[in-house]
Short mmCIF file of C-alpha atoms and ligand atoms in Angstrom, two decimals:
data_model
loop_
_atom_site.label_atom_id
_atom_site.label_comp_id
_atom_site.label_asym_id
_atom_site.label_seq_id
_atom_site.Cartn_x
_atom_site.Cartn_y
_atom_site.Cartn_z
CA UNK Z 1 173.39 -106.20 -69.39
CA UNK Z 2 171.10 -108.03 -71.99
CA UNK Z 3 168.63 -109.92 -70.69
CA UNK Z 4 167.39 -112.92 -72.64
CA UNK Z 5 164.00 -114.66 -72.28
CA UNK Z 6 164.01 -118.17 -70.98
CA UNK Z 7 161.90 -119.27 -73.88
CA UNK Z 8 164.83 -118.57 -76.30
CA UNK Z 9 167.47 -120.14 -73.82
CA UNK Z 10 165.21 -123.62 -74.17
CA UNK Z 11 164.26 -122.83 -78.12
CA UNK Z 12 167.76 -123.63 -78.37
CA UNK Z 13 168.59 -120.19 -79.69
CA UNK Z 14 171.12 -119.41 -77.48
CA UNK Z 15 174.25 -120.29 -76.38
CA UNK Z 16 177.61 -119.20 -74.48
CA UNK Z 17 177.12 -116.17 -71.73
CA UNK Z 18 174.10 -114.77 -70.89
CA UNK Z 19 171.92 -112.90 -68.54
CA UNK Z 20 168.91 -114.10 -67.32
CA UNK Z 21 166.25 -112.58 -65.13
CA UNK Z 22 163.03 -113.81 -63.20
CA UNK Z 23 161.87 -115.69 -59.75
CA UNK Z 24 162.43 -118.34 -57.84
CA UNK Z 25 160.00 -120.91 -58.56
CA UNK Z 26 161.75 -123.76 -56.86
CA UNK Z 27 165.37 -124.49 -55.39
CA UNK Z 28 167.42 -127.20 -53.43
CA UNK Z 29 170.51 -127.20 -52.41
CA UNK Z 30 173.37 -130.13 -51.39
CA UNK Z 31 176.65 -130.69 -51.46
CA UNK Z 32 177.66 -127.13 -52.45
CA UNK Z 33 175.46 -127.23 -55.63
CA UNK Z 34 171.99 -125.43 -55.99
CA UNK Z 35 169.60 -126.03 -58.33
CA UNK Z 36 167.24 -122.84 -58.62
CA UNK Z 37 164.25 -123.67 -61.67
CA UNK Z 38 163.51 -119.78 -62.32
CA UNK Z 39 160.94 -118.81 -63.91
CA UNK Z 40 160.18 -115.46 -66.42
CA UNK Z 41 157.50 -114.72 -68.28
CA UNK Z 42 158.17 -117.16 -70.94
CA UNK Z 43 158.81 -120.28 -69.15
CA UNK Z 44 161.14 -122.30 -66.11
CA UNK Z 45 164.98 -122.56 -66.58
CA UNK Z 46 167.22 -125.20 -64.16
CA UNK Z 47 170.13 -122.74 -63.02
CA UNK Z 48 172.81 -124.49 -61.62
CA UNK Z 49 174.75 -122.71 -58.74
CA UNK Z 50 178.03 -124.21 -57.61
CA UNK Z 51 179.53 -122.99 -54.25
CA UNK Z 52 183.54 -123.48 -55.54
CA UNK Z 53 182.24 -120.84 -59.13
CA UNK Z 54 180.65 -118.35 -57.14
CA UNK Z 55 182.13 -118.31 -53.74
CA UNK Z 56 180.84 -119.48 -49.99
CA UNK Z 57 179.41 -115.30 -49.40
CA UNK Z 58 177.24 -115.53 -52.40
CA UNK Z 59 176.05 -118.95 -52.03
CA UNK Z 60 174.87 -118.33 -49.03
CA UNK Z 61 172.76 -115.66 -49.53
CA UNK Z 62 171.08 -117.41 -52.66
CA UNK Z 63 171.00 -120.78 -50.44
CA UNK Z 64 169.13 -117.96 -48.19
CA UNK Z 65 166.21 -116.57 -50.19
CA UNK Z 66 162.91 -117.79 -50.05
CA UNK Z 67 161.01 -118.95 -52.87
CA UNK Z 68 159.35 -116.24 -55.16
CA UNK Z 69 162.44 -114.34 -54.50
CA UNK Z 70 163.44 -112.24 -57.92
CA UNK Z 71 166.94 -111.86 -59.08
CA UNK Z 72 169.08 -111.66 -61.82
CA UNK Z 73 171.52 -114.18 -63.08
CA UNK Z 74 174.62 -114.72 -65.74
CA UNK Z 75 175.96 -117.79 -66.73
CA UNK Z 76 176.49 -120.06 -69.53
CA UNK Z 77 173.74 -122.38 -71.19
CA UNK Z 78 174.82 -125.98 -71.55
CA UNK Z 79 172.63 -129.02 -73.06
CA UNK Z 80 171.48 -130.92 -70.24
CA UNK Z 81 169.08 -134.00 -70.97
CA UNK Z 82 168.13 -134.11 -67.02
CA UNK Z 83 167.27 -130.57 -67.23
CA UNK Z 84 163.16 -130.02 -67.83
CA UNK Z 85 163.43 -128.38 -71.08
CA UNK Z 86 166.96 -129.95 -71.89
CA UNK Z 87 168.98 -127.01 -71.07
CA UNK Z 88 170.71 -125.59 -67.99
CA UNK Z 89 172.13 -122.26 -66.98
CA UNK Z 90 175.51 -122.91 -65.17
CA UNK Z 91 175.83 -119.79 -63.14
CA UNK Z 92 178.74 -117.57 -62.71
CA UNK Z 93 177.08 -114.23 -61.64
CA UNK Z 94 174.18 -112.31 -59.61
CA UNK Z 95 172.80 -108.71 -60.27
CA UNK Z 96 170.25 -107.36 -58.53
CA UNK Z 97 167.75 -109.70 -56.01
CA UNK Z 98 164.83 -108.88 -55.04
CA UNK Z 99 164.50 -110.98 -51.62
CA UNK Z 100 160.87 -112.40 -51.04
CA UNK Z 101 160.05 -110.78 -47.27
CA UNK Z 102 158.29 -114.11 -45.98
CA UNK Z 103 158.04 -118.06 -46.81
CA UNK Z 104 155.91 -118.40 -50.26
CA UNK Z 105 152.35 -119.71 -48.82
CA UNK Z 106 152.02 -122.04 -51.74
CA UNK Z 107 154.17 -124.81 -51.73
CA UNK Z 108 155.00 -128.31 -53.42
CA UNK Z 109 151.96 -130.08 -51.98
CA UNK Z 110 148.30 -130.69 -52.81
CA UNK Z 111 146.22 -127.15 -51.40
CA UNK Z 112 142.56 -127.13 -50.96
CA UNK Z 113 140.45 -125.46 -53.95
CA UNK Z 114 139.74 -122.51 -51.81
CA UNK Z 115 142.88 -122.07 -50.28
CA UNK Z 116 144.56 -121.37 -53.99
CA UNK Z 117 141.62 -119.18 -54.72
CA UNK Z 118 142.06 -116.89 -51.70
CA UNK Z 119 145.88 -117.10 -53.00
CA UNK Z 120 144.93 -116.40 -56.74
CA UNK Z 121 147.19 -113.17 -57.26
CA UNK Z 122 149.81 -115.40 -56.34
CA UNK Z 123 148.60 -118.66 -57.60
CA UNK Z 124 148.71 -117.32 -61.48
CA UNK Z 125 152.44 -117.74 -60.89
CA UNK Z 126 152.35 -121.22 -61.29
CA UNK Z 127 154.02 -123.17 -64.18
CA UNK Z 128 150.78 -125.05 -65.00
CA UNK Z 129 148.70 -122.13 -65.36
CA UNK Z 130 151.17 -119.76 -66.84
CA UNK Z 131 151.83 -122.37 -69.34
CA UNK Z 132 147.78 -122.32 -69.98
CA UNK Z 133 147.74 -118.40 -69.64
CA UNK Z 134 150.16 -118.41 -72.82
CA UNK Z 135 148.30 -120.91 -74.78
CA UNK Z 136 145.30 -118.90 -74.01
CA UNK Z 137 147.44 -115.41 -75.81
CA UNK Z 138 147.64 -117.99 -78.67
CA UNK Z 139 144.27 -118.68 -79.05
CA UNK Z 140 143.21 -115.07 -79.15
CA UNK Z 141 145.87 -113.81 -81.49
CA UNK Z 142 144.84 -117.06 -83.59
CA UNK Z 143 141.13 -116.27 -84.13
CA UNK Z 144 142.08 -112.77 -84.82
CA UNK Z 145 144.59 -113.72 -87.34
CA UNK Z 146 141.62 -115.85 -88.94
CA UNK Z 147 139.42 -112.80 -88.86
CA UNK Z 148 141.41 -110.46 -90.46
CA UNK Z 149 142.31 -112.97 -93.61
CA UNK Z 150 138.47 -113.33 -93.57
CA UNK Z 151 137.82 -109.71 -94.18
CA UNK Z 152 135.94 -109.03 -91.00
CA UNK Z 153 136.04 -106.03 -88.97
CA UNK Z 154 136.50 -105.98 -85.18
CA UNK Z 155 134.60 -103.72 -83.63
CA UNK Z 156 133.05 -102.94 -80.06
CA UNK Z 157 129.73 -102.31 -78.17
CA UNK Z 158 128.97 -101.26 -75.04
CA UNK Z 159 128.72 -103.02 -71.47
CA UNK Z 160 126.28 -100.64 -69.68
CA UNK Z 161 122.77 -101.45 -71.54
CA UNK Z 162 118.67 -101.50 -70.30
CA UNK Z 163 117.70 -104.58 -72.56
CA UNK Z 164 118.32 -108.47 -71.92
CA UNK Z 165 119.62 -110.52 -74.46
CA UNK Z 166 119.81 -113.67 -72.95
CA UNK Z 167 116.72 -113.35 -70.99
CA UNK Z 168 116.10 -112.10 -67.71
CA UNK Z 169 116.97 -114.57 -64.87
CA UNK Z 170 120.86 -114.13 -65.86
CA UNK Z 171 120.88 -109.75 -65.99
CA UNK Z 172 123.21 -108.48 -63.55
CA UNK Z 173 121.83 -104.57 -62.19
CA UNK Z 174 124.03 -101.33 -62.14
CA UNK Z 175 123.54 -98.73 -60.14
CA UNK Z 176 124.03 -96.42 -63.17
CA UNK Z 177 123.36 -92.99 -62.00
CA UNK Z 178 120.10 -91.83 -61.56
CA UNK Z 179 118.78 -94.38 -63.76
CA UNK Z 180 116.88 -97.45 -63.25
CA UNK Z 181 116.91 -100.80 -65.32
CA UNK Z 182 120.62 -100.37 -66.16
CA UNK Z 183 122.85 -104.02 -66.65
CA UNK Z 184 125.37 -105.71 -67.71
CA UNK Z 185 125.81 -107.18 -71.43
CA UNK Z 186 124.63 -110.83 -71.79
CA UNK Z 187 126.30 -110.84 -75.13
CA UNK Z 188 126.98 -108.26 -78.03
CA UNK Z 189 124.68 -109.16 -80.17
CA UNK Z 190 121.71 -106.37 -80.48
CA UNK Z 191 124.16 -104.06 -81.17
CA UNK Z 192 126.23 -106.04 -83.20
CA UNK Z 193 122.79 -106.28 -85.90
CA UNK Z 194 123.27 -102.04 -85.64
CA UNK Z 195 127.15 -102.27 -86.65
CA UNK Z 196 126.78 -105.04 -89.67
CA UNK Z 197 124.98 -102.15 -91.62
CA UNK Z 198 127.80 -99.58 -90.89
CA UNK Z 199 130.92 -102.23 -90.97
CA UNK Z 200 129.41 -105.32 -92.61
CA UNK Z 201 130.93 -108.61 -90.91
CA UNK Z 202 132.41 -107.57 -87.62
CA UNK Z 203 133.70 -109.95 -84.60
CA UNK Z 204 134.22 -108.32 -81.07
CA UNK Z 205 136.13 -110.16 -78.27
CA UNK Z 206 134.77 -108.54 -74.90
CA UNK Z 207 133.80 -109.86 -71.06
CA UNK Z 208 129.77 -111.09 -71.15
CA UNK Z 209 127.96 -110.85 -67.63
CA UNK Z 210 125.88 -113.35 -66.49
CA UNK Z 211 124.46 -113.91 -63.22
CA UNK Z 212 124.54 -117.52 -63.31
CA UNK Z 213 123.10 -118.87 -60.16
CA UNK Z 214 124.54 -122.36 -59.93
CA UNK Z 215 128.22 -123.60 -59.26
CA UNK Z 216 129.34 -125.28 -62.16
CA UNK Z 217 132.72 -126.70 -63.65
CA UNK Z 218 131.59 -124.86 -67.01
CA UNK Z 219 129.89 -121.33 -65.82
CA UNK Z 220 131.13 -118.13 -64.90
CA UNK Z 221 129.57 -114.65 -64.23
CA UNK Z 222 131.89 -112.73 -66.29
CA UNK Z 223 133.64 -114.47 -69.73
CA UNK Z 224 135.18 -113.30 -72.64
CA UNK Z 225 133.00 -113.79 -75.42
CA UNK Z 226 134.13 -114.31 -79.12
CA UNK Z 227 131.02 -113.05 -81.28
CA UNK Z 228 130.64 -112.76 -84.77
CA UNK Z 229 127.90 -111.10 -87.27
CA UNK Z 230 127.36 -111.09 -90.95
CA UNK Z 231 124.83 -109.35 -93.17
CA UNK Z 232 124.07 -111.87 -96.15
CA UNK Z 233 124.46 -115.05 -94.34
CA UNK Z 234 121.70 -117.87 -92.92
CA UNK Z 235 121.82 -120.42 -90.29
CA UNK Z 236 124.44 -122.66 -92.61
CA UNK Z 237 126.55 -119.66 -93.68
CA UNK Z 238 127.35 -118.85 -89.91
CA UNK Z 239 128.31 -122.89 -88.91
CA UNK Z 240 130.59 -122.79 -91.98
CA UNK Z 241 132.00 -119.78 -90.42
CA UNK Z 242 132.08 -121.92 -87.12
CA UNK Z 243 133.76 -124.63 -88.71
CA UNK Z 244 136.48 -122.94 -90.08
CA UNK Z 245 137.37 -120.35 -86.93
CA UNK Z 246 137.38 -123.54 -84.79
CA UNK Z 247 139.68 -125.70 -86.54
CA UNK Z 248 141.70 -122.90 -87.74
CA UNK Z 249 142.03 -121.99 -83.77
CA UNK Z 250 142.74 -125.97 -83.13
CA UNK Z 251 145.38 -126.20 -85.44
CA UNK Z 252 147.35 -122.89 -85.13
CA UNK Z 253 147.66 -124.76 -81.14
CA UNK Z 254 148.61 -127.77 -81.89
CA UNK Z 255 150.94 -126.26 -84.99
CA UNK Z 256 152.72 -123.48 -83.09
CA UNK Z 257 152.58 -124.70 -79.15
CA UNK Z 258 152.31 -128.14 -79.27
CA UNK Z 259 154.89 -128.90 -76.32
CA UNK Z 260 152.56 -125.69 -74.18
CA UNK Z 261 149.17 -127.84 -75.24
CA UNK Z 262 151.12 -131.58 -74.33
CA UNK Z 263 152.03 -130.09 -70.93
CA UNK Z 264 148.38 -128.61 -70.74
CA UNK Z 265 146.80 -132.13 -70.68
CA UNK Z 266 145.72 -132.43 -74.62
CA UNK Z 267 147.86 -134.53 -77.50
CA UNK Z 268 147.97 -131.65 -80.40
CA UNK Z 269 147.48 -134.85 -82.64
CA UNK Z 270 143.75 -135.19 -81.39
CA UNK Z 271 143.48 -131.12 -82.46
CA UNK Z 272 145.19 -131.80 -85.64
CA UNK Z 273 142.49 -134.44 -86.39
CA UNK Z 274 139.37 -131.95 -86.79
CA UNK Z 275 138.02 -131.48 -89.90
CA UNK Z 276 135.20 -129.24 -91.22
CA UNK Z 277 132.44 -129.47 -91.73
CA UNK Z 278 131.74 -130.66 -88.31
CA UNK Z 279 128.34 -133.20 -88.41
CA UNK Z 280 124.90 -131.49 -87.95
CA UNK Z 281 121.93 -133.01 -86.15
CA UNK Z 282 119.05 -131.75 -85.89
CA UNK Z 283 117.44 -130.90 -82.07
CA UNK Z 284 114.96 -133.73 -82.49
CA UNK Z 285 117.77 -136.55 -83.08
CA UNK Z 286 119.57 -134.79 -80.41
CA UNK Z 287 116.73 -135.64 -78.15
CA UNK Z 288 116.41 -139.22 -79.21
CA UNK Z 289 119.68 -139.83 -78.38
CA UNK Z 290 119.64 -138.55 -74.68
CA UNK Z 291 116.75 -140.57 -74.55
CA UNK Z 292 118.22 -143.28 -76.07
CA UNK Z 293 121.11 -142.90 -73.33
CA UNK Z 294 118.04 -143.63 -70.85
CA UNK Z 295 118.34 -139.34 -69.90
CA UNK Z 296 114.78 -137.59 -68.94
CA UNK Z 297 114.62 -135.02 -72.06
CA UNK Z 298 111.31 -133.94 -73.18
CA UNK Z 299 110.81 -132.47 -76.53
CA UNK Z 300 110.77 -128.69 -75.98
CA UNK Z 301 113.36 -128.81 -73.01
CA UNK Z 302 116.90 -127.11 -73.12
CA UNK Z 303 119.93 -129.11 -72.84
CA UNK Z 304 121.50 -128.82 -68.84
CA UNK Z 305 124.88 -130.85 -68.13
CA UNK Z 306 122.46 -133.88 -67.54
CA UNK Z 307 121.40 -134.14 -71.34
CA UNK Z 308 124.90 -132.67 -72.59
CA UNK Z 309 127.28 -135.04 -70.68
CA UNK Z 310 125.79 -138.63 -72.63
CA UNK Z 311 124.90 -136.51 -75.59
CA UNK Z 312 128.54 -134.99 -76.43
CA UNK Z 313 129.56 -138.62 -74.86
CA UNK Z 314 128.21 -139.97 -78.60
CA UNK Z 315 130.56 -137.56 -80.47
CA UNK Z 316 134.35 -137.64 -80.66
CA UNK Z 317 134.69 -134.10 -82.74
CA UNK Z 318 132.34 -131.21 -82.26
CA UNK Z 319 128.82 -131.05 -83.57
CA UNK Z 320 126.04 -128.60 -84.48
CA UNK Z 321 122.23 -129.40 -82.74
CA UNK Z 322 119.92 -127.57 -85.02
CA UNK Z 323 116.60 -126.12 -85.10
CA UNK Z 324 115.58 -125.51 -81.41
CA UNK Z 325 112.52 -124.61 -80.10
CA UNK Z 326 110.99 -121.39 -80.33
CA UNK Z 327 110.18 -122.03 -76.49
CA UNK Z 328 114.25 -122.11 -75.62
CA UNK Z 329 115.09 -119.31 -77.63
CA UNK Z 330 114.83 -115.49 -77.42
CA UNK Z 331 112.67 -113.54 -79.19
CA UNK Z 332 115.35 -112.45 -82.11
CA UNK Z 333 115.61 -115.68 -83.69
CA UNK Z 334 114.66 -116.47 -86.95
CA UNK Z 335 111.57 -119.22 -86.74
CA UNK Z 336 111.93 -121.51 -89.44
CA UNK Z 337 109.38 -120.56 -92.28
CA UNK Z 338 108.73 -124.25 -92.68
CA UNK Z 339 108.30 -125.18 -89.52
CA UNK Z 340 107.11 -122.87 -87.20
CA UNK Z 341 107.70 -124.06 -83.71
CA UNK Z 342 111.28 -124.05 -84.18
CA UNK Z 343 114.10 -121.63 -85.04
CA UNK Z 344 117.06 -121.32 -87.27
CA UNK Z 345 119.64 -121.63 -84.67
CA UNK Z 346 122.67 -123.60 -83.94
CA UNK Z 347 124.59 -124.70 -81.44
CA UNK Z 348 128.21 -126.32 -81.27
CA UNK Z 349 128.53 -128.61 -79.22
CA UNK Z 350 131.89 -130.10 -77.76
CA UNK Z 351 132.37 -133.58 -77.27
CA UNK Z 352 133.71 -136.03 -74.35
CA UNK Z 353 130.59 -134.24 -72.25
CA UNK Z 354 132.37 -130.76 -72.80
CA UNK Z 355 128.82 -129.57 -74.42
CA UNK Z 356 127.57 -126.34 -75.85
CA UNK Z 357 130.71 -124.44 -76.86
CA UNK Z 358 128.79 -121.66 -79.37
CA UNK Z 359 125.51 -120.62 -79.42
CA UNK Z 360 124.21 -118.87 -82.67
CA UNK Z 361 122.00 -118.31 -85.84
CA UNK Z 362 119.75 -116.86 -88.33
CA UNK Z 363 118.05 -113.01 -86.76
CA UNK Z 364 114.56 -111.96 -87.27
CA UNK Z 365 114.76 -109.47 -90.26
CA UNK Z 366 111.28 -108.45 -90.42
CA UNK Z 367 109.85 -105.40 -88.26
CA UNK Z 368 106.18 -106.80 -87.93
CA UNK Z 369 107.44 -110.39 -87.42
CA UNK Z 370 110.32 -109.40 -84.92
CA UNK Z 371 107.79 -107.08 -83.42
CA UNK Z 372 105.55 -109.78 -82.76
CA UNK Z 373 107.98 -112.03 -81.56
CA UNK Z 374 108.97 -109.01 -78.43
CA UNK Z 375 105.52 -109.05 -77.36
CA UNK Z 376 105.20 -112.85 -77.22
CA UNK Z 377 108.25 -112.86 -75.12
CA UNK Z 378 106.46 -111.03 -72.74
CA UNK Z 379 108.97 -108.24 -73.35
CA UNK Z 380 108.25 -104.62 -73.84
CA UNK Z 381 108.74 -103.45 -77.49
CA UNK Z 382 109.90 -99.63 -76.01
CA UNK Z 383 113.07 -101.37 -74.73
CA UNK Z 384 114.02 -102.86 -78.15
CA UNK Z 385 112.23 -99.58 -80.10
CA UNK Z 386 116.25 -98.85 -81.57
CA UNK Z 387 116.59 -102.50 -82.13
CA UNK Z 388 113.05 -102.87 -84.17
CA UNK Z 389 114.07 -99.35 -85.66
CA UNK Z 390 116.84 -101.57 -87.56
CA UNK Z 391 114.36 -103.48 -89.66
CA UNK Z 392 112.73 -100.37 -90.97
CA UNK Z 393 115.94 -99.10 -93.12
CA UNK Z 394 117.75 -101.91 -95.23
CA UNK Z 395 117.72 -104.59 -93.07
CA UNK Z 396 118.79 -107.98 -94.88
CA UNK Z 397 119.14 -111.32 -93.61
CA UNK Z 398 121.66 -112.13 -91.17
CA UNK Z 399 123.24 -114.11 -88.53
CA UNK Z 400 125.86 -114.50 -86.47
CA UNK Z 401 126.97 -116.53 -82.68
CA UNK Z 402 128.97 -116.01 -79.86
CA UNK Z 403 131.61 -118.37 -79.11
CA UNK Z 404 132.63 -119.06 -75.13
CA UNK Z 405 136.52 -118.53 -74.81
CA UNK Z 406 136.91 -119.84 -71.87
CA UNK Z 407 134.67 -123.09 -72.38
CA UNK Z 408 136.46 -123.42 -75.58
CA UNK Z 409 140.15 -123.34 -74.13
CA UNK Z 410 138.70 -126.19 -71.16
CA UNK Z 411 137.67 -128.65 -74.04
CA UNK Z 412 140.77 -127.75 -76.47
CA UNK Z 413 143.19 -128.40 -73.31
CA UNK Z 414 140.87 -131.03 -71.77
CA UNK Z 415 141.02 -129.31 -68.46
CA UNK Z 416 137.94 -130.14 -65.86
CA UNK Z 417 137.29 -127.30 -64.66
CA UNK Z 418 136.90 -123.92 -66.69
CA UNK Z 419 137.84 -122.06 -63.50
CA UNK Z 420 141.68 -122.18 -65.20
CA UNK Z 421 141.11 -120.87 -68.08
CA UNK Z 422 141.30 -117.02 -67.27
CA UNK Z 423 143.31 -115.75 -64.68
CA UNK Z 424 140.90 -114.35 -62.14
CA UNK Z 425 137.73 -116.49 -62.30
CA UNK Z 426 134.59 -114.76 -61.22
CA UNK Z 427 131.73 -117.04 -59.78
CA UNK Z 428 128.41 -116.99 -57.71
CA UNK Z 429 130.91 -116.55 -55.09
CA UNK Z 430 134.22 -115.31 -55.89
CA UNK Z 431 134.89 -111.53 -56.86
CA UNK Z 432 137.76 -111.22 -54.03
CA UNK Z 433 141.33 -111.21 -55.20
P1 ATP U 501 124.65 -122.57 -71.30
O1 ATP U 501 123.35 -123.20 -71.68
O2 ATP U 501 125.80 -123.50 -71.31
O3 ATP U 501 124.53 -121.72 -70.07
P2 ATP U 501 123.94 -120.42 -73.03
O4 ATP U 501 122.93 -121.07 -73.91
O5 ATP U 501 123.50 -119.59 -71.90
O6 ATP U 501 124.97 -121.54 -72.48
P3 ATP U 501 124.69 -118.49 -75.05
O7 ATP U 501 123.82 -117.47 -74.47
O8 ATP U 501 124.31 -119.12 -76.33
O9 ATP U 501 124.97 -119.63 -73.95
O10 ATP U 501 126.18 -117.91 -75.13
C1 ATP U 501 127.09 -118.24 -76.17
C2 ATP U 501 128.29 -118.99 -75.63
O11 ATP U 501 128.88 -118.30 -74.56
C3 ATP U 501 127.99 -120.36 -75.07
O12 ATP U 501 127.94 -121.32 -76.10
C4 ATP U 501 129.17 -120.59 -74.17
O13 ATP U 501 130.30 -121.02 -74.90
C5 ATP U 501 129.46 -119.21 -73.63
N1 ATP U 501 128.86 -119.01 -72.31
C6 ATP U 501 127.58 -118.72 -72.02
N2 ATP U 501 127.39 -118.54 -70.70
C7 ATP U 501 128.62 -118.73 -70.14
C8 ATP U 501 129.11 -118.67 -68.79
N3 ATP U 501 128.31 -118.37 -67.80
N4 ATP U 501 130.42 -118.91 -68.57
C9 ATP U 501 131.24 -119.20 -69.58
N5 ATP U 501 130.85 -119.26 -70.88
C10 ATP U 501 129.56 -119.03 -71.16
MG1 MG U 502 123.42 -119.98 -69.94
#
């Protein structure tokens, strides 16, 4: 028997006899006719089981199964308009089932946050995030697609590493051997600025660890973290970059899925509407305006969700803040030569209160001033002595920024929590399923 995906059944690909495979995600029954919405990897189908085409034996053992229940099914597709998806499967024939051994614990009604995720291995089964799971593949396979007709290189580092990146507060410890002072990445990026002089401009798309200690809708402790780095290129060479990777992401969505990103929550019209170059501002009219949105900011302060809610608020595309101060940034960032006390960095913001989306810019190229910029961190220069070592053969300017998947994929969709983005969110305190 050939199988055929339920995504080319409602493409419209299809017609006449065919076999269909997958589980029960929902089924009633009256009258002698059974409508079972199964669901396979690709999407739901309405099969339509009538008692006098496949006999009273049969029937009632479908009629019998619970939900989740996996079987196989052959019929013919008819147009339907009350069909989701406009299409039907009028069945004639069961293979093999695969009977579900209890009732499904998640049902058609509203369950408690922590209910579904104690129930998460079972929960990705549902419609609304399988639908977002897909759109998710898309968005991966898009910004690769964009990478490779931009001429960069992907390329990987390693998790296991004894230097912070993102400062301290955030490191998650290994027990790594013998070995003390062992954690998990923050980001790529140190060893990213090794690979740019070996590959030239390389992306990596790889799980960041941070141990962030506060329950938010926009944190997690482990993401997957879209970074770039080129050799050549300053602070406004990497936000064109930015520019172009996010729209070209936006659009490929809204092009090729628009019905997945519709049922997601988002009208691909509002993604097809982004243009480059998104607007700059610098950090100091960023702070006016939170002020100016009656928001305690004080120059020198990071953004939190407090400053980036009414700031983003302002803005109905993405923006770049500019220029932060050397007090909010680590020690590898460029300061700006004509103004020392802040950097050349970047960050993209989303809007709707969606905030910081990428954070990125210009590196330190020069030993003695990158040197001096460890020890005024407070950091100790043996940690970072391969990283320094960098600037002492051919090192040109350079910059690059790591991009948030998941936070990107929450504003794209306009989903409220981030938590739905990947399949098995890890917070403060959730590593169990
Ligand atoms: P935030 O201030 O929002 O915590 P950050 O300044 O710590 O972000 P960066 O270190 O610049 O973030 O990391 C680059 C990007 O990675 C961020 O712009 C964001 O998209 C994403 N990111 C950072 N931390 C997290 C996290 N805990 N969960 C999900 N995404 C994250
Ligand atoms: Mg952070």
């Amino acid at each position: 028997m050939v199988f055929i995906d339920v995504a080319d059944i409602l493409a419209g690909g299809v017609s006449g006899g065919v076999s269909v495979r997958g589980w029960i995600n929902n089924s009633r029954s009256s009258g002698g006719i059974m409508f079972m919405l199964l669901r396979d990897g690709s999407g739901l189908l309405q099969c339509t089981v009538r008692r006098e085409a496949v006999g009273e034996e049969l029937y009632g053992k479908l009629e019998g199964l619970h939900l989740e229940s996996a079987l196989e099914l052959s019929g013919t597709v008819r147009e339907d308009g009350r069909a989701p998806g406009g299409r039907e499967l009028s069945v004639e024939g069961v293979g093999a089932v695969y009977p579900a051994k209890l009732d499904y614990p998640i049902v058609r009604k509203e369950h408690g946050v922590e209910f579904l995720a104690d129930n998460r291995h079972l929960y990705v089964r549902d419609p609304r995030l399988q639908n977002i799971f897909h759109i998710r593949a898309k968005f991966l396979e898009a910004a690769r697609d964009w990478f490779r007709e931009h001429g960069y290189t992907e390329t990987q580092s390693p998790s296991f590493m004894t230097a912070s990146v993102e400062g301290g507060s955030t490191l998650f410890n290994v027990e790594y051997f013998e070995r003390e002072g062992v954690y998990l990445t923050q980001s790529w990026q140190l060893y990213a600025e090794a690979m740019i002089s070996s590959l030239g401009k390389i992306y990596t798309i790889a799980p960041s660890f941070r141990a962030e200690p506060h329950r938010t809708r926009r944190h997690l402790s482990e993401f997957w973290h879209l970074e770039l780095e080129e050799p050549w290129t300053d602070l406004a060479g990497i936000m064109d970059t930015g520019d172009a990777l996010v729209t070209h992401i936006a659009h490929t969505l809204a092009n090729d899925v628009p019905e997945k990103v519709r049922k997601a929550g988002r009208d691909p019209a509002e993604l097809l509407k982004l243009e480059t170059p998104f607007p700059r501002i610098s950090y100091d009219e960023a702070v006016e305006i939170v002020q100016g949105e009656g928001v305690e900011m004080f120059w020198g302060d990071d953004f939190g969700w407090q400053q980036e809610g009414p700031l983003t608020r302002k803005f109905d595309s993405p923006f770049w803040v500019v220029g932060f101060p050397s007090g909010i940034k680590p020690f590898y960032h460029m300061p700006d030569p004509d103004r020392a006390e802040v950097t050349m960095s970047g960050d993209l913001m989303a809007p709707e209160g969606y905030g910081e989306i990428i954070g990125g810019g210009q590196r330190v190229h020069d030993y003695d001033q990158l040197h001096q910029r460890v020890l005024d961190d407070g950091l100790d220069p043996e940690n970072y002595s391969w990283y320094l070592d960098l600037r002492r053969w051919g090192t040109v300017p350079h910059s690059g920024f790591g991009l948030g998947v998941e936070r990107v994929i929450m504003w794209m969709l306009g989903l409220e929590h981030i938590r739905d983005t990947i399949p098995f969110p890890r917070d403060m305190r959730r590593v169990f399923p």
